[in-house]
């Protein structure tokens, strides 16, 4: 699931369709906010560029509504609670649904205060996906697993989004903890940068979110076609890790006789 800051360029929708054509299973659409507390420098810069262009949530949703007939994959809104509560969760979630979005992530929304947004999202047919961090205690993790919809977002390391040289060791640990109590797919995000990290994250989780590495390419002037090639390479790495895992599981089953 690649991430794209809405409005980062005038032709930002071309990047969306390039990602879709390159094999994205879903696309995370960042709704720009002036104080994105969990975003690192690259995504912040992409949000600043979008805001400098004068984009608004209403304008972004209008653009998405006009092209919804071309969208073949789920679009997941990623934004902050200020933008949700300004119009009110009911109005906000209804607007997301009308624009064709399927999910919502609000990383600064405390679990204990999520009830209103949770109800509004459910009423609008929007999956509210919750996040689990490496330091999330077991009791809270169990509640997140029970209340999250669509999938569970595993934060691979403590800190903001941004590129890293390798997958954090904490990623495997947090995913394993989630899988002990959850039935939903687990997607790994934060700091996933290149094909090697995507493959590594794919071996521990059920999917991968890549944001900063792609937004850096856009900020550096990559065309939609060039960004699509990046996404295709990440897709290939994830598929390869899946094939390796399937081969390992098959070999184990043939030796053990376990067919469950």
mmCIF file of C-alpha atoms in Angstrom:
data_model
loop_
_atom_site.group_PDB
_atom_site.id
_atom_site.type_symbol
_atom_site.label_atom_id
_atom_site.label_comp_id
_atom_site.label_asym_id
_atom_site.label_seq_id
_atom_site.Cartn_x
_atom_site.Cartn_y
_atom_site.Cartn_z
ATOM 1 C CA UNK A 1 0.000 0.000 0.000
ATOM 2 C CA UNK A 2 1.856 3.098 -1.203
ATOM 3 C CA UNK A 3 1.181 6.496 0.339
ATOM 4 C CA UNK A 4 0.462 9.621 -1.687
ATOM 5 C CA UNK A 5 0.048 13.147 -0.340
ATOM 6 C CA UNK A 6 -3.049 14.538 -2.026
ATOM 7 C CA UNK A 7 -2.396 17.761 -3.921
ATOM 8 C CA UNK A 8 1.391 17.536 -3.673
ATOM 9 C CA UNK A 9 1.513 18.442 -7.375
ATOM 10 C CA UNK A 10 -1.090 19.758 -9.771
ATOM 11 C CA UNK A 11 -1.163 16.357 -11.489
ATOM 12 C CA UNK A 12 -1.189 14.313 -8.281
ATOM 13 C CA UNK A 13 -4.003 12.086 -9.555
ATOM 14 C CA UNK A 14 -1.682 10.858 -12.297
ATOM 15 C CA UNK A 15 0.607 9.513 -9.553
ATOM 16 C CA UNK A 16 -2.384 7.771 -7.977
ATOM 17 C CA UNK A 17 -3.232 5.952 -11.203
ATOM 18 C CA UNK A 18 0.430 5.118 -11.834
ATOM 19 C CA UNK A 19 0.540 3.468 -8.396
ATOM 20 C CA UNK A 20 -2.658 1.586 -9.132
ATOM 21 C CA UNK A 21 -1.391 0.359 -12.502
ATOM 22 C CA UNK A 22 1.916 -0.685 -10.934
ATOM 23 C CA UNK A 23 0.215 -3.222 -8.673
ATOM 24 C CA UNK A 24 -0.810 -1.416 -5.481
ATOM 25 C CA UNK A 25 -3.465 -3.379 -3.579
ATOM 26 C CA UNK A 26 -4.665 -0.174 -1.898
ATOM 27 C CA UNK A 27 -3.430 3.417 -1.749
ATOM 28 C CA UNK A 28 -3.106 5.571 1.343
ATOM 29 C CA UNK A 29 -4.167 9.143 0.557
ATOM 30 C CA UNK A 30 -2.612 11.706 2.882
ATOM 31 C CA UNK A 31 -4.902 14.675 3.523
ATOM 32 C CA UNK A 32 -2.444 17.546 4.129
ATOM 33 C CA UNK A 33 -2.364 19.066 7.610
ATOM 34 C CA UNK A 34 -0.187 21.877 8.907
ATOM 35 C CA UNK A 35 1.053 20.043 12.012
ATOM 36 C CA UNK A 36 1.394 16.341 11.141
ATOM 37 C CA UNK A 37 2.869 15.097 14.396
ATOM 38 C CA UNK A 38 3.668 11.534 13.270
ATOM 39 C CA UNK A 39 5.093 12.433 9.881
ATOM 40 C CA UNK A 40 8.797 12.818 9.282
ATOM 41 C CA UNK A 41 10.475 15.560 7.284
ATOM 42 C CA UNK A 42 9.699 14.181 3.821
ATOM 43 C CA UNK A 43 5.963 13.754 4.287
ATOM 44 C CA UNK A 44 5.808 17.074 6.131
ATOM 45 C CA UNK A 45 7.476 18.722 3.161
ATOM 46 C CA UNK A 46 5.004 17.121 0.781
ATOM 47 C CA UNK A 47 2.110 18.367 2.930
ATOM 48 C CA UNK A 48 3.617 21.855 3.060
ATOM 49 C CA UNK A 49 3.919 21.876 -0.721
ATOM 50 C CA UNK A 50 0.286 20.836 -1.100
ATOM 51 C CA UNK A 51 -0.933 23.447 1.368
ATOM 52 C CA UNK A 52 1.140 26.112 -0.366
ATOM 53 C CA UNK A 53 -0.755 25.244 -3.533
ATOM 54 C CA UNK A 54 -3.956 26.074 -1.664
ATOM 55 C CA UNK A 55 -5.418 22.583 -1.517
ATOM 56 C CA UNK A 56 -8.231 21.816 0.906
ATOM 57 C CA UNK A 57 -9.914 18.626 2.052
ATOM 58 C CA UNK A 58 -13.077 19.634 0.212
ATOM 59 C CA UNK A 59 -11.152 20.238 -2.998
ATOM 60 C CA UNK A 60 -9.287 16.937 -2.730
ATOM 61 C CA UNK A 61 -12.508 15.006 -2.213
ATOM 62 C CA UNK A 62 -14.105 16.740 -5.178
ATOM 63 C CA UNK A 63 -11.176 15.693 -7.359
ATOM 64 C CA UNK A 64 -11.393 12.109 -6.140
ATOM 65 C CA UNK A 65 -15.133 12.044 -6.735
ATOM 66 C CA UNK A 66 -14.650 13.021 -10.384
ATOM 67 C CA UNK A 67 -12.306 10.071 -11.002
ATOM 68 C CA UNK A 68 -13.855 7.443 -8.737
ATOM 69 C CA UNK A 69 -15.033 5.458 -11.772
ATOM 70 C CA UNK A 70 -11.364 4.898 -12.683
ATOM 71 C CA UNK A 71 -10.276 3.746 -9.224
ATOM 72 C CA UNK A 72 -9.999 -0.044 -8.920
ATOM 73 C CA UNK A 73 -8.330 -0.324 -5.502
ATOM 74 C CA UNK A 74 -9.404 0.818 -2.027
ATOM 75 C CA UNK A 75 -8.351 4.339 -1.108
ATOM 76 C CA UNK A 76 -7.552 4.903 2.563
ATOM 77 C CA UNK A 77 -7.517 8.441 3.980
ATOM 78 C CA UNK A 78 -4.646 9.220 6.362
ATOM 79 C CA UNK A 79 -5.091 12.440 8.295
ATOM 80 C CA UNK A 80 -5.252 14.092 11.699
ATOM 81 C CA UNK A 81 -8.075 14.566 14.162
ATOM 82 C CA UNK A 82 -8.336 18.345 13.642
ATOM 83 C CA UNK A 83 -9.513 17.773 10.081
ATOM 84 C CA UNK A 84 -11.989 15.125 11.216
ATOM 85 C CA UNK A 85 -13.550 17.107 14.057
ATOM 86 C CA UNK A 86 -13.726 20.459 12.313
ATOM 87 C CA UNK A 87 -16.731 19.429 10.178
ATOM 88 C CA UNK A 88 -17.612 16.686 12.658
ATOM 89 C CA UNK A 89 -16.967 12.934 12.314
ATOM 90 C CA UNK A 90 -20.376 12.211 10.778
ATOM 91 C CA UNK A 91 -20.007 14.804 8.032
ATOM 92 C CA UNK A 92 -16.345 13.989 7.455
ATOM 93 C CA UNK A 93 -16.877 10.245 7.089
ATOM 94 C CA UNK A 94 -19.890 10.748 4.833
ATOM 95 C CA UNK A 95 -17.789 13.016 2.606
ATOM 96 C CA UNK A 96 -15.062 10.375 2.412
ATOM 97 C CA UNK A 97 -17.579 7.758 1.347
ATOM 98 C CA UNK A 98 -19.151 10.048 -1.254
ATOM 99 C CA UNK A 99 -15.700 10.628 -2.762
ATOM 100 C CA UNK A 100 -15.145 6.878 -3.040
ATOM 101 C CA UNK A 101 -12.758 6.302 -0.131
ATOM 102 C CA UNK A 102 -13.022 3.066 1.798
ATOM 103 C CA UNK A 103 -10.938 3.581 4.908
ATOM 104 C CA UNK A 104 -9.608 6.091 7.413
ATOM 105 C CA UNK A 105 -6.517 6.305 9.628
ATOM 106 C CA UNK A 106 -6.284 9.038 12.291
ATOM 107 C CA UNK A 107 -2.956 8.451 14.067
ATOM 108 C CA UNK A 108 -3.377 11.170 16.713
ATOM 109 C CA UNK A 109 -6.847 9.987 17.776
ATOM 110 C CA UNK A 110 -6.547 8.343 21.220
ATOM 111 C CA UNK A 111 -8.299 5.002 21.483
ATOM 112 C CA UNK A 112 -10.227 6.204 24.524
ATOM 113 C CA UNK A 113 -11.658 9.100 22.470
ATOM 114 C CA UNK A 114 -12.299 7.224 19.240
ATOM 115 C CA UNK A 115 -15.899 6.203 19.857
ATOM 116 C CA UNK A 116 -17.564 9.047 17.955
ATOM 117 C CA UNK A 117 -15.334 8.647 14.916
ATOM 118 C CA UNK A 118 -15.678 4.871 15.095
ATOM 119 C CA UNK A 119 -19.494 5.110 15.008
ATOM 120 C CA UNK A 120 -19.490 7.717 12.223
ATOM 121 C CA UNK A 121 -17.109 5.645 10.107
ATOM 122 C CA UNK A 122 -19.188 2.495 10.529
ATOM 123 C CA UNK A 123 -22.366 4.341 9.586
ATOM 124 C CA UNK A 124 -20.729 5.660 6.413
ATOM 125 C CA UNK A 125 -19.241 2.307 5.418
ATOM 126 C CA UNK A 126 -15.698 3.473 6.164
ATOM 127 C CA UNK A 127 -13.171 1.159 7.832
ATOM 128 C CA UNK A 128 -11.466 2.944 10.730
ATOM 129 C CA UNK A 129 -8.046 1.311 10.985
ATOM 130 C CA UNK A 130 -6.170 1.561 14.262
ATOM 131 C CA UNK A 131 -2.435 1.520 14.921
ATOM 132 C CA UNK A 132 -0.286 -0.577 17.229
ATOM 133 C CA UNK A 133 3.158 0.615 18.343
ATOM 134 C CA UNK A 134 6.000 -1.480 19.766
ATOM 135 C CA UNK A 135 5.234 -0.082 23.243
ATOM 136 C CA UNK A 136 1.474 -0.694 23.148
ATOM 137 C CA UNK A 137 0.605 -2.730 26.282
ATOM 138 C CA UNK A 138 -1.079 -6.095 25.857
ATOM 139 C CA UNK A 139 -4.498 -5.091 27.166
ATOM 140 C CA UNK A 140 -4.673 -2.081 24.893
ATOM 141 C CA UNK A 141 -3.393 -4.111 21.946
ATOM 142 C CA UNK A 142 -6.224 -6.607 22.465
ATOM 143 C CA UNK A 143 -8.780 -3.783 22.433
ATOM 144 C CA UNK A 144 -7.258 -2.296 19.272
ATOM 145 C CA UNK A 145 -7.374 -5.706 17.605
ATOM 146 C CA UNK A 146 -11.058 -6.042 18.467
ATOM 147 C CA UNK A 147 -12.028 -2.548 17.283
ATOM 148 C CA UNK A 148 -9.856 -2.007 14.201
ATOM 149 C CA UNK A 149 -11.497 -2.517 10.828
ATOM 150 C CA UNK A 150 -10.029 -3.585 7.496
ATOM 151 C CA UNK A 151 -6.584 -4.337 8.855
ATOM 152 C CA UNK A 152 -4.263 -3.385 11.709
ATOM 153 C CA UNK A 153 -1.448 -0.928 11.116
ATOM 154 C CA UNK A 154 1.759 -2.084 12.824
ATOM 155 C CA UNK A 155 4.204 0.750 13.494
ATOM 156 C CA UNK A 156 7.609 -0.837 12.917
ATOM 157 C CA UNK A 157 9.554 1.407 15.283
ATOM 158 C CA UNK A 158 9.040 4.212 17.763
ATOM 159 C CA UNK A 159 9.346 7.556 15.988
ATOM 160 C CA UNK A 160 7.966 9.435 13.030
ATOM 161 C CA UNK A 161 7.639 8.252 9.447
ATOM 162 C CA UNK A 162 10.771 8.427 7.331
ATOM 163 C CA UNK A 163 13.307 6.393 5.437
ATOM 164 C CA UNK A 164 15.601 3.968 7.252
ATOM 165 C CA UNK A 165 18.590 1.872 6.210
ATOM 166 C CA UNK A 166 17.044 -1.377 7.451
ATOM 167 C CA UNK A 167 13.842 -2.766 8.909
ATOM 168 C CA UNK A 168 13.669 -2.148 12.647
ATOM 169 C CA UNK A 169 14.043 -5.280 14.758
ATOM 170 C CA UNK A 170 10.929 -4.231 16.667
ATOM 171 C CA UNK A 171 8.794 -4.813 13.551
ATOM 172 C CA UNK A 172 8.794 -8.597 13.833
ATOM 173 C CA UNK A 173 8.073 -8.430 17.549
ATOM 174 C CA UNK A 174 5.094 -6.100 17.288
ATOM 175 C CA UNK A 175 3.582 -8.058 14.380
ATOM 176 C CA UNK A 176 3.923 -11.330 16.295
ATOM 177 C CA UNK A 177 2.182 -9.765 19.308
ATOM 178 C CA UNK A 178 -0.672 -8.535 17.126
ATOM 179 C CA UNK A 179 -1.133 -11.869 15.384
ATOM 180 C CA UNK A 180 -1.507 -13.660 18.703
ATOM 181 C CA UNK A 181 -4.753 -11.784 19.375
ATOM 182 C CA UNK A 182 -6.035 -10.528 15.987
ATOM 183 C CA UNK A 183 -7.698 -12.110 12.969
ATOM 184 C CA UNK A 184 -7.285 -9.089 10.683
ATOM 185 C CA UNK A 185 -4.361 -8.681 8.260
ATOM 186 C CA UNK A 186 -1.398 -6.789 9.698
ATOM 187 C CA UNK A 187 0.316 -4.156 7.537
ATOM 188 C CA UNK A 188 3.741 -2.889 8.521
ATOM 189 C CA UNK A 189 4.576 0.786 8.105
ATOM 190 C CA UNK A 190 6.946 3.592 9.192
ATOM 191 C CA UNK A 191 10.486 3.484 7.859
ATOM 192 C CA UNK A 192 9.902 0.990 5.039
ATOM 193 C CA UNK A 193 12.067 2.363 2.239
ATOM 194 C CA UNK A 194 13.310 -0.009 -0.450
ATOM 195 C CA UNK A 195 12.849 -3.426 -1.970
ATOM 196 C CA UNK A 196 14.943 -5.215 0.665
ATOM 197 C CA UNK A 197 12.957 -3.696 3.519
ATOM 198 C CA UNK A 198 9.664 -4.402 1.752
ATOM 199 C CA UNK A 199 10.673 -8.038 1.376
ATOM 200 C CA UNK A 200 11.732 -8.215 5.036
ATOM 201 C CA UNK A 201 8.502 -6.577 6.214
ATOM 202 C CA UNK A 202 6.487 -8.853 3.953
ATOM 203 C CA UNK A 203 8.010 -11.883 5.636
ATOM 204 C CA UNK A 204 6.745 -10.795 9.058
ATOM 205 C CA UNK A 205 3.474 -9.076 8.147
ATOM 206 C CA UNK A 206 0.659 -9.436 5.653
ATOM 207 C CA UNK A 207 1.434 -6.261 3.753
ATOM 208 C CA UNK A 208 3.582 -3.149 3.696
ATOM 209 C CA UNK A 209 2.961 0.602 3.677
ATOM 210 C CA UNK A 210 5.575 2.739 1.898
ATOM 211 C CA UNK A 211 5.338 6.508 2.128
ATOM 212 C CA UNK A 212 8.394 8.704 2.649
ATOM 213 C CA UNK A 213 10.569 6.934 0.082
ATOM 214 C CA UNK A 214 7.943 7.514 -2.601
ATOM 215 C CA UNK A 215 7.163 11.084 -1.581
ATOM 216 C CA UNK A 216 10.863 11.919 -1.680
ATOM 217 C CA UNK A 217 10.922 10.799 -5.304
ATOM 218 C CA UNK A 218 7.943 13.022 -6.110
ATOM 219 C CA UNK A 219 9.539 16.004 -4.343
ATOM 220 C CA UNK A 220 12.717 15.361 -6.318
ATOM 221 C CA UNK A 221 10.778 15.580 -9.577
ATOM 222 C CA UNK A 222 9.972 11.981 -10.482
ATOM 223 C CA UNK A 223 7.254 11.640 -13.114
ATOM 224 C CA UNK A 224 4.163 9.481 -12.534
ATOM 225 C CA UNK A 225 5.692 6.841 -14.809
ATOM 226 C CA UNK A 226 8.931 6.834 -12.832
ATOM 227 C CA UNK A 227 7.044 6.556 -9.554
ATOM 228 C CA UNK A 228 4.997 3.730 -11.002
ATOM 229 C CA UNK A 229 8.214 1.882 -11.775
ATOM 230 C CA UNK A 230 9.266 2.296 -8.123
ATOM 231 C CA UNK A 231 5.965 0.874 -6.928
ATOM 232 C CA UNK A 232 6.233 -2.025 -9.394
ATOM 233 C CA UNK A 233 9.666 -2.879 -7.974
ATOM 234 C CA UNK A 234 8.263 -2.860 -4.431
ATOM 235 C CA UNK A 235 5.349 -5.016 -5.580
ATOM 236 C CA UNK A 236 7.795 -7.480 -7.093
ATOM 237 C CA UNK A 237 9.824 -7.673 -3.887
ATOM 238 C CA UNK A 238 6.707 -8.344 -1.836
ATOM 239 C CA UNK A 239 5.501 -11.027 -4.244
ATOM 240 C CA UNK A 240 8.898 -12.700 -4.132
ATOM 241 C CA UNK A 241 8.836 -12.799 -0.326
ATOM 242 C CA UNK A 242 5.339 -14.312 -0.463
ATOM 243 C CA UNK A 243 6.529 -17.027 -2.837
ATOM 244 C CA UNK A 244 9.470 -17.815 -0.571
ATOM 245 C CA UNK A 245 7.175 -18.052 2.441
ATOM 246 C CA UNK A 246 4.753 -20.303 0.551
ATOM 247 C CA UNK A 247 7.591 -22.587 -0.481
ATOM 248 C CA UNK A 248 8.804 -22.792 3.095
ATOM 249 C CA UNK A 249 5.318 -23.576 4.387
ATOM 250 C CA UNK A 250 4.805 -26.273 1.726
ATOM 251 C CA UNK A 251 8.120 -27.918 2.532
ATOM 252 C CA UNK A 252 7.297 -27.943 6.237
ATOM 253 C CA UNK A 253 3.861 -29.453 5.634
ATOM 254 C CA UNK A 254 5.275 -32.257 3.469
ATOM 255 C CA UNK A 255 7.814 -33.187 6.122
ATOM 256 C CA UNK A 256 5.491 -32.920 9.116
ATOM 257 C CA UNK A 257 2.250 -34.138 7.579
ATOM 258 C CA UNK A 258 0.489 -31.110 9.072
ATOM 259 C CA UNK A 259 -2.188 -29.970 6.593
ATOM 260 C CA UNK A 260 -4.090 -27.525 8.853
#
